[in-house]
Amino acid sequence: MPITPPEGFLEGLLCQVGVLLLYILLTLAIVVAQLFGISAVQIDAARDALSNACAV
């Protein structure tokens, strides 16, 4: 089910910024996990799920 932005312009913009920040944080978590030799499969799956949920 896609994530639908709120009605107003500012609310929609803030929603998209929040999704972008989550994506960046998950990507950073994958990089850190790989640096420490930890499997990042679950983090990668969460990032892919976020991407798929936000695809319009």
PDB file with SEQRES, HELIX, SHEET and CRYST1 records, atoms N, CA, C and O in Angstrom:
SEQRES   1 A   56  MET PRO ILE THR PRO PRO GLU GLY PHE LEU GLU GLY LEU          
SEQRES   2 A   56  LEU CYS GLN VAL GLY VAL LEU LEU LEU TYR ILE LEU LEU          
SEQRES   3 A   56  THR LEU ALA ILE VAL VAL ALA GLN LEU PHE GLY ILE SER          
SEQRES   4 A   56  ALA VAL GLN ILE ASP ALA ALA ARG ASP ALA LEU SER ASN          
SEQRES   5 A   56  ALA CYS ALA VAL                                              
HELIX    1 AA1 PHE A    9  LEU A   35  1                                  27    
HELIX    2 AA2 VAL A   41  CYS A   54  1                                  14    
CRYST1    1.000    1.000    1.000  90.00  90.00  90.00 P 1           1          
ATOM      1  N   MET A   1       0.848  -1.164   0.000  1.00  0.00           N  
ATOM      2  CA  MET A   1       0.000   0.000   0.000  1.00  0.00           C  
ATOM      3  C   MET A   1       0.905   1.243   0.000  1.00  0.00           C  
ATOM      4  O   MET A   1       1.727   1.409   0.902  1.00  0.00           O  
ATOM      5  N   PRO A   2       0.756   2.113  -1.007  1.00  0.00           N  
ATOM      6  CA  PRO A   2       1.614   3.298  -1.075  1.00  0.00           C  
ATOM      7  C   PRO A   2       1.323   4.286   0.048  1.00  0.00           C  
ATOM      8  O   PRO A   2       0.204   4.385   0.553  1.00  0.00           O  
ATOM      9  N   ILE A   3       2.371   5.010   0.417  1.00  0.00           N  
ATOM     10  CA  ILE A   3       2.228   6.062   1.417  1.00  0.00           C  
ATOM     11  C   ILE A   3       1.701   7.297   0.712  1.00  0.00           C  
ATOM     12  O   ILE A   3       2.313   7.771  -0.245  1.00  0.00           O  
ATOM     13  N   THR A   4       0.574   7.827   1.171  1.00  0.00           N  
ATOM     14  CA  THR A   4       0.005   9.014   0.549  1.00  0.00           C  
ATOM     15  C   THR A   4       0.355  10.234   1.382  1.00  0.00           C  
ATOM     16  O   THR A   4       0.186  10.224   2.601  1.00  0.00           O  
ATOM     17  N   PRO A   5       0.844  11.288   0.734  1.00  0.00           N  
ATOM     18  CA  PRO A   5       1.193  12.492   1.490  1.00  0.00           C  
ATOM     19  C   PRO A   5      -0.049  13.200   2.007  1.00  0.00           C  
ATOM     20  O   PRO A   5      -1.136  13.022   1.457  1.00  0.00           O  
ATOM     21  N   PRO A   6       0.096  13.993   3.046  1.00  0.00           N  
ATOM     22  CA  PRO A   6      -1.032  14.758   3.580  1.00  0.00           C  
ATOM     23  C   PRO A   6      -1.538  15.775   2.563  1.00  0.00           C  
ATOM     24  O   PRO A   6      -0.946  15.953   1.498  1.00  0.00           O  
ATOM     25  N   GLU A   7      -2.636  16.437   2.903  1.00  0.00           N  
ATOM     26  CA  GLU A   7      -3.336  17.339   1.982  1.00  0.00           C  
ATOM     27  C   GLU A   7      -2.521  18.578   1.608  1.00  0.00           C  
ATOM     28  O   GLU A   7      -2.374  18.879   0.423  1.00  0.00           O  
ATOM     29  N   GLY A   8      -1.999  19.289   2.581  1.00  0.00           N  
ATOM     30  CA  GLY A   8      -1.341  20.571   2.316  1.00  0.00           C  
ATOM     31  C   GLY A   8       0.043  20.426   1.707  1.00  0.00           C  
ATOM     32  O   GLY A   8       0.669  19.370   1.796  1.00  0.00           O  
ATOM     33  N   PHE A   9       0.514  21.507   1.085  1.00  0.00           N  
ATOM     34  CA  PHE A   9       1.828  21.497   0.445  1.00  0.00           C  
ATOM     35  C   PHE A   9       2.947  21.308   1.463  1.00  0.00           C  
ATOM     36  O   PHE A   9       3.836  20.479   1.269  1.00  0.00           O  
ATOM     37  N   LEU A  10       2.901  22.082   2.551  1.00  0.00           N  
ATOM     38  CA  LEU A  10       3.953  22.001   3.556  1.00  0.00           C  
ATOM     39  C   LEU A  10       3.961  20.631   4.234  1.00  0.00           C  
ATOM     40  O   LEU A  10       5.023  20.062   4.483  1.00  0.00           O  
ATOM     41  N   GLU A  11       2.788  20.114   4.526  1.00  0.00           N  
ATOM     42  CA  GLU A  11       2.718  18.798   5.153  1.00  0.00           C  
ATOM     43  C   GLU A  11       3.265  17.722   4.228  1.00  0.00           C  
ATOM     44  O   GLU A  11       3.983  16.824   4.668  1.00  0.00           O  
ATOM     45  N   GLY A  12       2.928  17.811   2.951  1.00  0.00           N  
ATOM     46  CA  GLY A  12       3.442  16.856   1.971  1.00  0.00           C  
ATOM     47  C   GLY A  12       4.947  16.943   1.823  1.00  0.00           C  
ATOM     48  O   GLY A  12       5.633  15.927   1.708  1.00  0.00           O  
ATOM     49  N   LEU A  13       5.455  18.174   1.828  1.00  0.00           N  
ATOM     50  CA  LEU A  13       6.897  18.373   1.724  1.00  0.00           C  
ATOM     51  C   LEU A  13       7.619  17.796   2.932  1.00  0.00           C  
ATOM     52  O   LEU A  13       8.647  17.134   2.789  1.00  0.00           O  
ATOM     53  N   LEU A  14       7.081  18.046   4.119  1.00  0.00           N  
ATOM     54  CA  LEU A  14       7.694  17.514   5.335  1.00  0.00           C  
ATOM     55  C   LEU A  14       7.641  15.984   5.356  1.00  0.00           C  
ATOM     56  O   LEU A  14       8.573  15.335   5.831  1.00  0.00           O  
ATOM     57  N   CYS A  15       6.558  15.416   4.846  1.00  0.00           N  
ATOM     58  CA  CYS A  15       6.434  13.964   4.775  1.00  0.00           C  
ATOM     59  C   CYS A  15       7.515  13.381   3.859  1.00  0.00           C  
ATOM     60  O   CYS A  15       8.151  12.384   4.198  1.00  0.00           O  
ATOM     61  N   GLN A  16       7.714  14.003   2.710  1.00  0.00           N  
ATOM     62  CA  GLN A  16       8.721  13.508   1.771  1.00  0.00           C  
ATOM     63  C   GLN A  16      10.129  13.672   2.328  1.00  0.00           C  
ATOM     64  O   GLN A  16      10.984  12.814   2.107  1.00  0.00           O  
ATOM     65  N   VAL A  17      10.382  14.763   3.047  1.00  0.00           N  
ATOM     66  CA  VAL A  17      11.680  14.963   3.681  1.00  0.00           C  
ATOM     67  C   VAL A  17      11.916  13.887   4.747  1.00  0.00           C  
ATOM     68  O   VAL A  17      13.028  13.375   4.876  1.00  0.00           O  
ATOM     69  N   GLY A  18      10.886  13.551   5.497  1.00  0.00           N  
ATOM     70  CA  GLY A  18      11.004  12.504   6.507  1.00  0.00           C  
ATOM     71  C   GLY A  18      11.308  11.157   5.889  1.00  0.00           C  
ATOM     72  O   GLY A  18      12.134  10.407   6.409  1.00  0.00           O  
ATOM     73  N   VAL A  19      10.654  10.843   4.792  1.00  0.00           N  
ATOM     74  CA  VAL A  19      10.918   9.575   4.100  1.00  0.00           C  
ATOM     75  C   VAL A  19      12.342   9.560   3.576  1.00  0.00           C  
ATOM     76  O   VAL A  19      13.020   8.537   3.670  1.00  0.00           O  
ATOM     77  N   LEU A  20      12.812  10.675   3.024  1.00  0.00           N  
ATOM     78  CA  LEU A  20      14.184  10.760   2.526  1.00  0.00           C  
ATOM     79  C   LEU A  20      15.191  10.576   3.659  1.00  0.00           C  
ATOM     80  O   LEU A  20      16.197   9.885   3.496  1.00  0.00           O  
ATOM     81  N   LEU A  21      14.920  11.192   4.802  1.00  0.00           N  
ATOM     82  CA  LEU A  21      15.822  11.029   5.954  1.00  0.00           C  
ATOM     83  C   LEU A  21      15.862   9.574   6.426  1.00  0.00           C  
ATOM     84  O   LEU A  21      16.928   9.056   6.757  1.00  0.00           O  
ATOM     85  N   LEU A  22      14.700   8.918   6.456  1.00  0.00           N  
ATOM     86  CA  LEU A  22      14.683   7.499   6.830  1.00  0.00           C  
ATOM     87  C   LEU A  22      15.510   6.663   5.866  1.00  0.00           C  
ATOM     88  O   LEU A  22      16.250   5.775   6.291  1.00  0.00           O  
ATOM     89  N   TYR A  23      15.390   6.937   4.576  1.00  0.00           N  
ATOM     90  CA  TYR A  23      16.145   6.198   3.567  1.00  0.00           C  
ATOM     91  C   TYR A  23      17.650   6.414   3.747  1.00  0.00           C  
ATOM     92  O   TYR A  23      18.435   5.469   3.654  1.00  0.00           O  
ATOM     93  N   ILE A  24      18.043   7.657   4.002  1.00  0.00           N  
ATOM     94  CA  ILE A  24      19.465   7.954   4.211  1.00  0.00           C  
ATOM     95  C   ILE A  24      19.979   7.278   5.473  1.00  0.00           C  
ATOM     96  O   ILE A  24      21.081   6.731   5.474  1.00  0.00           O  
ATOM     97  N   LEU A  25      19.195   7.308   6.549  1.00  0.00           N  
ATOM     98  CA  LEU A  25      19.622   6.655   7.801  1.00  0.00           C  
ATOM     99  C   LEU A  25      19.744   5.141   7.628  1.00  0.00           C  
ATOM    100  O   LEU A  25      20.669   4.530   8.163  1.00  0.00           O  
ATOM    101  N   LEU A  26      18.821   4.535   6.887  1.00  0.00           N  
ATOM    102  CA  LEU A  26      18.914   3.092   6.651  1.00  0.00           C  
ATOM    103  C   LEU A  26      20.121   2.758   5.792  1.00  0.00           C  
ATOM    104  O   LEU A  26      20.769   1.734   6.008  1.00  0.00           O  
ATOM    105  N   THR A  27      20.431   3.604   4.824  1.00  0.00           N  
ATOM    106  CA  THR A  27      21.622   3.393   3.999  1.00  0.00           C  
ATOM    107  C   THR A  27      22.880   3.521   4.847  1.00  0.00           C  
ATOM    108  O   THR A  27      23.809   2.727   4.702  1.00  0.00           O  
ATOM    109  N   LEU A  28      22.918   4.501   5.721  1.00  0.00           N  
ATOM    110  CA  LEU A  28      24.059   4.667   6.621  1.00  0.00           C  
ATOM    111  C   LEU A  28      24.191   3.470   7.561  1.00  0.00           C  
ATOM    112  O   LEU A  28      25.304   3.034   7.856  1.00  0.00           O  
ATOM    113  N   ALA A  29      23.070   2.940   8.027  1.00  0.00           N  
ATOM    114  CA  ALA A  29      23.098   1.766   8.899  1.00  0.00           C  
ATOM    115  C   ALA A  29      23.662   0.555   8.156  1.00  0.00           C  
ATOM    116  O   ALA A  29      24.368  -0.260   8.750  1.00  0.00           O  
ATOM    117  N   ILE A  30      23.360   0.433   6.881  1.00  0.00           N  
ATOM    118  CA  ILE A  30      23.910  -0.668   6.082  1.00  0.00           C  
ATOM    119  C   ILE A  30      25.423  -0.529   5.960  1.00  0.00           C  
ATOM    120  O   ILE A  30      26.153  -1.509   6.107  1.00  0.00           O  
ATOM    121  N   VAL A  31      25.891   0.679   5.695  1.00  0.00           N  
ATOM    122  CA  VAL A  31      27.334   0.921   5.565  1.00  0.00           C  
ATOM    123  C   VAL A  31      28.057   0.602   6.870  1.00  0.00           C  
ATOM    124  O   VAL A  31      29.101  -0.049   6.860  1.00  0.00           O  
ATOM    125  N   VAL A  32      27.505   1.057   7.993  1.00  0.00           N  
ATOM    126  CA  VAL A  32      28.121   0.800   9.301  1.00  0.00           C  
ATOM    127  C   VAL A  32      28.118  -0.693   9.614  1.00  0.00           C  
ATOM    128  O   VAL A  32      29.102  -1.223  10.129  1.00  0.00           O  
ATOM    129  N   ALA A  33      27.020  -1.365   9.308  1.00  0.00           N  
ATOM    130  CA  ALA A  33      26.949  -2.809   9.555  1.00  0.00           C  
ATOM    131  C   ALA A  33      27.999  -3.550   8.735  1.00  0.00           C  
ATOM    132  O   ALA A  33      28.624  -4.488   9.230  1.00  0.00           O  
ATOM    133  N   GLN A  34      28.195  -3.139   7.496  1.00  0.00           N  
ATOM    134  CA  GLN A  34      29.199  -3.789   6.658  1.00  0.00           C  
ATOM    135  C   GLN A  34      30.609  -3.502   7.162  1.00  0.00           C  
ATOM    136  O   GLN A  34      31.491  -4.353   7.045  1.00  0.00           O  
ATOM    137  N   LEU A  35      30.832  -2.323   7.717  1.00  0.00           N  
ATOM    138  CA  LEU A  35      32.147  -2.006   8.276  1.00  0.00           C  
ATOM    139  C   LEU A  35      32.492  -2.913   9.449  1.00  0.00           C  
ATOM    140  O   LEU A  35      33.649  -3.290   9.630  1.00  0.00           O  
ATOM    141  N   PHE A  36      31.492  -3.260  10.240  1.00  0.00           N  
ATOM    142  CA  PHE A  36      31.713  -4.119  11.391  1.00  0.00           C  
ATOM    143  C   PHE A  36      31.519  -5.595  11.069  1.00  0.00           C  
ATOM    144  O   PHE A  36      31.615  -6.439  11.960  1.00  0.00           O  
ATOM    145  N   GLY A  37      31.252  -5.913   9.825  1.00  0.00           N  
ATOM    146  CA  GLY A  37      31.105  -7.305   9.419  1.00  0.00           C  
ATOM    147  C   GLY A  37      29.792  -7.935   9.815  1.00  0.00           C  
ATOM    148  O   GLY A  37      29.692  -9.159   9.893  1.00  0.00           O  
ATOM    149  N   ILE A  38      28.782  -7.122  10.067  1.00  0.00           N  
ATOM    150  CA  ILE A  38      27.468  -7.620  10.452  1.00  0.00           C  
ATOM    151  C   ILE A  38      26.604  -7.728   9.198  1.00  0.00           C  
ATOM    152  O   ILE A  38      26.678  -6.880   8.310  1.00  0.00           O  
ATOM    153  N   SER A  39      25.796  -8.765   9.135  1.00  0.00           N  
ATOM    154  CA  SER A  39      24.909  -8.935   7.995  1.00  0.00           C  
ATOM    155  C   SER A  39      23.837  -7.850   8.018  1.00  0.00           C  
ATOM    156  O   SER A  39      23.170  -7.635   9.030  1.00  0.00           O  
ATOM    157  N   ALA A  40      23.688  -7.177   6.889  1.00  0.00           N  
ATOM    158  CA  ALA A  40      22.740  -6.070   6.792  1.00  0.00           C  
ATOM    159  C   ALA A  40      21.519  -6.450   5.972  1.00  0.00           C  
ATOM    160  O   ALA A  40      20.871  -5.581   5.388  1.00  0.00           O  
ATOM    161  N   VAL A  41      21.201  -7.723   5.922  1.00  0.00           N  
ATOM    162  CA  VAL A  41      20.094  -8.191   5.087  1.00  0.00           C  
ATOM    163  C   VAL A  41      18.768  -7.613   5.569  1.00  0.00           C  
ATOM    164  O   VAL A  41      17.955  -7.178   4.753  1.00  0.00           O  
ATOM    165  N   GLN A  42      18.540  -7.602   6.862  1.00  0.00           N  
ATOM    166  CA  GLN A  42      17.269  -7.095   7.400  1.00  0.00           C  
ATOM    167  C   GLN A  42      17.143  -5.586   7.204  1.00  0.00           C  
ATOM    168  O   GLN A  42      16.054  -5.088   6.919  1.00  0.00           O  
ATOM    169  N   ILE A  43      18.242  -4.862   7.355  1.00  0.00           N  
ATOM    170  CA  ILE A  43      18.212  -3.416   7.146  1.00  0.00           C  
ATOM    171  C   ILE A  43      17.956  -3.124   5.673  1.00  0.00           C  
ATOM    172  O   ILE A  43      17.196  -2.216   5.335  1.00  0.00           O  
ATOM    173  N   ASP A  44      18.592  -3.896   4.802  1.00  0.00           N  
ATOM    174  CA  ASP A  44      18.395  -3.721   3.365  1.00  0.00           C  
ATOM    175  C   ASP A  44      16.942  -4.004   2.974  1.00  0.00           C  
ATOM    176  O   ASP A  44      16.367  -3.313   2.134  1.00  0.00           O  
ATOM    177  N   ALA A  45      16.364  -5.023   3.594  1.00  0.00           N  
ATOM    178  CA  ALA A  45      14.959  -5.342   3.318  1.00  0.00           C  
ATOM    179  C   ALA A  45      14.043  -4.202   3.784  1.00  0.00           C  
ATOM    180  O   ALA A  45      13.060  -3.885   3.114  1.00  0.00           O  
ATOM    181  N   ALA A  46      14.361  -3.594   4.918  1.00  0.00           N  
ATOM    182  CA  ALA A  46      13.557  -2.462   5.411  1.00  0.00           C  
ATOM    183  C   ALA A  46      13.677  -1.272   4.470  1.00  0.00           C  
ATOM    184  O   ALA A  46      12.692  -0.583   4.203  1.00  0.00           O  
ATOM    185  N   ARG A  47      14.887  -1.030   3.967  1.00  0.00           N  
ATOM    186  CA  ARG A  47      15.085   0.080   3.029  1.00  0.00           C  
ATOM    187  C   ARG A  47      14.331  -0.172   1.724  1.00  0.00           C  
ATOM    188  O   ARG A  47      13.735   0.747   1.163  1.00  0.00           O  
ATOM    189  N   ASP A  48      14.358  -1.411   1.242  1.00  0.00           N  
ATOM    190  CA  ASP A  48      13.621  -1.752   0.022  1.00  0.00           C  
ATOM    191  C   ASP A  48      12.112  -1.630   0.233  1.00  0.00           C  
ATOM    192  O   ASP A  48      11.390  -1.185  -0.659  1.00  0.00           O  
ATOM    193  N   ALA A  49      11.645  -2.025   1.407  1.00  0.00           N  
ATOM    194  CA  ALA A  49      10.215  -1.899   1.708  1.00  0.00           C  
ATOM    195  C   ALA A  49       9.796  -0.434   1.739  1.00  0.00           C  
ATOM    196  O   ALA A  49       8.715  -0.085   1.263  1.00  0.00           O  
ATOM    197  N   LEU A  50      10.643   0.419   2.294  1.00  0.00           N  
ATOM    198  CA  LEU A  50      10.354   1.849   2.314  1.00  0.00           C  
ATOM    199  C   LEU A  50      10.303   2.393   0.886  1.00  0.00           C  
ATOM    200  O   LEU A  50       9.425   3.191   0.557  1.00  0.00           O  
ATOM    201  N   SER A  51      11.223   1.970   0.054  1.00  0.00           N  
ATOM    202  CA  SER A  51      11.236   2.426  -1.346  1.00  0.00           C  
ATOM    203  C   SER A  51       9.993   1.966  -2.088  1.00  0.00           C  
ATOM    204  O   SER A  51       9.400   2.727  -2.853  1.00  0.00           O  
ATOM    205  N   ASN A  52       9.605   0.733  -1.862  1.00  0.00           N  
ATOM    206  CA  ASN A  52       8.428   0.202  -2.548  1.00  0.00           C  
ATOM    207  C   ASN A  52       7.133   0.859  -2.052  1.00  0.00           C  
ATOM    208  O   ASN A  52       6.203   1.064  -2.832  1.00  0.00           O  
ATOM    209  N   ALA A  53       7.074   1.184  -0.768  1.00  0.00           N  
ATOM    210  CA  ALA A  53       5.878   1.805  -0.208  1.00  0.00           C  
ATOM    211  C   ALA A  53       5.714   3.239  -0.717  1.00  0.00           C  
ATOM    212  O   ALA A  53       4.594   3.737  -0.828  1.00  0.00           O  
ATOM    213  N   CYS A  54       6.810   3.886  -1.019  1.00  0.00           N  
ATOM    214  CA  CYS A  54       6.749   5.287  -1.436  1.00  0.00           C  
ATOM    215  C   CYS A  54       6.711   5.453  -2.941  1.00  0.00           C  
ATOM    216  O   CYS A  54       6.564   6.574  -3.428  1.00  0.00           O  
ATOM    217  N   ALA A  55       6.837   4.373  -3.691  1.00  0.00           N  
ATOM    218  CA  ALA A  55       6.794   4.477  -5.150  1.00  0.00           C  
ATOM    219  C   ALA A  55       5.371   4.802  -5.581  1.00  0.00           C  
ATOM    220  O   ALA A  55       4.409   4.158  -5.162  1.00  0.00           O  
ATOM    221  N   VAL A  56       5.268   5.803  -6.415  1.00  0.00           N  
ATOM    222  CA  VAL A  56       3.940   6.212  -6.875  1.00  0.00           C  
ATOM    223  C   VAL A  56       3.831   5.961  -8.357  1.00  0.00           C  
ATOM    224  O   VAL A  56       2.791   6.235  -8.955  1.00  0.00           O  
TER     225      VAL A  56                                                      
END                                                                             
